[in-house]
Coordinates of C-alpha atoms and ligand atoms in Angstrom, one line a residue:
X1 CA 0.0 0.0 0.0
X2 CA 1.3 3.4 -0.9
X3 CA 0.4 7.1 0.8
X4 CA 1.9 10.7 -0.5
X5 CA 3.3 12.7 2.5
X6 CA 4.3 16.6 2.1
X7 CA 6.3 17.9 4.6
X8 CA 5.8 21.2 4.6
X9 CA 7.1 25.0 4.2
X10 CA 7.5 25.2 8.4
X11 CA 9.3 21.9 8.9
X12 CA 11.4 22.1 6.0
X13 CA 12.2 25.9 7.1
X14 CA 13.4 24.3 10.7
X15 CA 15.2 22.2 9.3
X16 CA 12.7 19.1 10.6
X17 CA 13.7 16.9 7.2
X18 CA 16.0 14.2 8.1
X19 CA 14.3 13.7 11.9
X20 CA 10.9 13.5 10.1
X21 CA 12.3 11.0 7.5
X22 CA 13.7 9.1 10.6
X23 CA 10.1 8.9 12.4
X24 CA 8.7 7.7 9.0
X25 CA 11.9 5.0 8.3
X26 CA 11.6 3.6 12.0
X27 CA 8.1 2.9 11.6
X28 CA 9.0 0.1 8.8
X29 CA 7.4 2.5 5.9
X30 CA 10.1 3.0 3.2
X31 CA 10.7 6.3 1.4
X32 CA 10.0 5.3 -2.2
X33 CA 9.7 8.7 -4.6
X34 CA 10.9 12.4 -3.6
X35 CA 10.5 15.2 -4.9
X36 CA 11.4 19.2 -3.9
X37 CA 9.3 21.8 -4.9
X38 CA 7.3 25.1 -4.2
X39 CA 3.7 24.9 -5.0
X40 CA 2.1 27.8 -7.1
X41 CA -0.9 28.9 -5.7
X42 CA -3.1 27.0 -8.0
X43 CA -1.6 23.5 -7.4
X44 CA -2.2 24.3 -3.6
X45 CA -5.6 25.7 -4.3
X46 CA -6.5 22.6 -6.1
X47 CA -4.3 20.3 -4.3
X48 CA -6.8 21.0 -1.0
X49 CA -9.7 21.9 -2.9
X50 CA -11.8 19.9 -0.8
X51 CA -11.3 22.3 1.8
X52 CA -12.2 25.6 -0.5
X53 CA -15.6 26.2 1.7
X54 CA -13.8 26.3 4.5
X55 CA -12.7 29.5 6.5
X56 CA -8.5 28.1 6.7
X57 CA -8.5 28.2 2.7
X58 CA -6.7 31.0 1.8
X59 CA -4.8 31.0 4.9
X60 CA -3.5 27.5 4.1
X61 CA -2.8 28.1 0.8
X62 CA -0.8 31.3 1.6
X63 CA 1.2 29.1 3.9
X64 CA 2.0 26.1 1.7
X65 CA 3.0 28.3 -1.2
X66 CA 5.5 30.1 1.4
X67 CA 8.2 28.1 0.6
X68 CA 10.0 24.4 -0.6
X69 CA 8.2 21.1 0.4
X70 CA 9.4 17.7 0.4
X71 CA 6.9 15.5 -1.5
X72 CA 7.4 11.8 -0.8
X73 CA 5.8 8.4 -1.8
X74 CA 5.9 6.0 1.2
X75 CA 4.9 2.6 0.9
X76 CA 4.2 -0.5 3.9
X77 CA 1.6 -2.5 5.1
X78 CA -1.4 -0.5 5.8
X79 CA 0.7 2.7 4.7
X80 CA -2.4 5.4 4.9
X81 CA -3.9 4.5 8.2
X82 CA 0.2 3.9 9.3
X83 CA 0.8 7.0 8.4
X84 CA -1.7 9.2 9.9
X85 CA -0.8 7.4 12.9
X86 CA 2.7 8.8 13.3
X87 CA 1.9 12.4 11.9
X88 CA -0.3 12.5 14.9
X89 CA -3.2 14.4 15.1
X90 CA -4.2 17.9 12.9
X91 CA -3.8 20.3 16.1
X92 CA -0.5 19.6 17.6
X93 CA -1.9 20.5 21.0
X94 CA -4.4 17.3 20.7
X95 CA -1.4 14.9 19.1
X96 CA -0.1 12.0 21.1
X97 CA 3.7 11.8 22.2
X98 CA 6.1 10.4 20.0
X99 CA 4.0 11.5 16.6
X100 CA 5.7 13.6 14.3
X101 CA 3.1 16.9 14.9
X102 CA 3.5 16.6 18.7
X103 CA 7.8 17.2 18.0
X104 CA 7.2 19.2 15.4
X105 CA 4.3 21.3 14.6
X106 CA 3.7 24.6 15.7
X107 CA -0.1 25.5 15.6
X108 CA -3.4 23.9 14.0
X109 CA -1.9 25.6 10.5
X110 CA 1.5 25.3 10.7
X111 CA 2.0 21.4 11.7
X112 CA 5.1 20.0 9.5
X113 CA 3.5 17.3 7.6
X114 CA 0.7 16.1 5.1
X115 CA -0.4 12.4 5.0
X116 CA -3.8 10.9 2.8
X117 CA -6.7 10.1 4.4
X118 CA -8.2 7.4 2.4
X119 CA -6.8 4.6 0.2
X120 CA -8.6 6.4 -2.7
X121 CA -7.0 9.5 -1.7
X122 CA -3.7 8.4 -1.7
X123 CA -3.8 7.3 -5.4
X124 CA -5.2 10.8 -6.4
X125 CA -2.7 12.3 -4.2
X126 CA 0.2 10.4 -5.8
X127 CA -1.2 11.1 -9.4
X128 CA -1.2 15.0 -8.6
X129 CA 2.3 14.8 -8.0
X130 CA 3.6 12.0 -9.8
X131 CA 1.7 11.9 -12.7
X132 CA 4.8 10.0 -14.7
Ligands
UDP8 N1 -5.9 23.6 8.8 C1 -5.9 24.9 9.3 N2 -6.8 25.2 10.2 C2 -7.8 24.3 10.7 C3 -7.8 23.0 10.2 C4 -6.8 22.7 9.3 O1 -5.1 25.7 9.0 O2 -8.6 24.7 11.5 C5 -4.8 23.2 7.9 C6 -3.7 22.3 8.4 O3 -2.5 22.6 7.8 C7 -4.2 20.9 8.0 C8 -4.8 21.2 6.6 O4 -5.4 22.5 6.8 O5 -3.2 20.0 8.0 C9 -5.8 20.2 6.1 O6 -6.8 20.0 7.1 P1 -7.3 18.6 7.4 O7 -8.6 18.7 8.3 O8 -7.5 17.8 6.2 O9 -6.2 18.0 8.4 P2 -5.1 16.8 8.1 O10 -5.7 15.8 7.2 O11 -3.9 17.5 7.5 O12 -4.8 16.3 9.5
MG9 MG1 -6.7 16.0 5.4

């Protein structure tokens, strides 16, 4: 099973990269595509456009066209729910110890990573970025 993680313009700023990459290698997902980039503010626009009703839109999308993200391809047994287990929950202040938002994100908007929520969403996910 395969999920697309972003690690976004805060963490990469802080320099988060390698410890995040650690948290996701120790869990027994592997790192399988990566890419570096800056989204425009139409790829993040459309890349969350399932949020686009909500009052966080053009906030968000201000912040994750800030600066460079890490896209990544990670791939392990039960790799989606996996995932969202070690980013932890969406507000840091509600994630568990030991996830990757509790060590590294700093507020609701600005916590470090990106992981699918669905099976179906990681394929879209993956095609968005990796459309080769
Ligand atoms: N977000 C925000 N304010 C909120 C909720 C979410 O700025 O009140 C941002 C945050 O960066 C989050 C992203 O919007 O990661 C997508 O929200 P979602 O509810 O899908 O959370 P996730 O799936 O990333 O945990
Ligand atoms: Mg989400």
């Amino acid at each position: 099973e395969r999920t697309l993680s972003i690690i976004k313009p805060d963490a990469v700023k802080s320099g988060y990269v390698k410890s995040i990459n650690s948290m996701i290698k120790n869990s027994g997902l592997k790192i399988i595509k990566k890419k570096n980039l800056t989204l425009t503010k139409e790829q993040a626009a459309q890349f969350y456009s399932i949020h686009s009703d909500k009052p966080f839109f053009n906030e968000l999308c201000i912040f994750m066209t800030s600066g460079p993200i890490i896209v990544q391809i990670l791939e392990g047994e039960n790799a989606v729910d996996l995932y969202r287990k070690i980013m932890g929950a969406t507000n840091p202040s509600d994630a568990e110890e030991n996830t990757i938002r509790k060590e590294f994100a700093t507020s609701i908007q600005e916590n470090a990573v990106h992981g699918s929520d669905s099976k179906e969403n990681a394929i879209k996910e993956i095609n968005f970025f990796f459309k080769e």
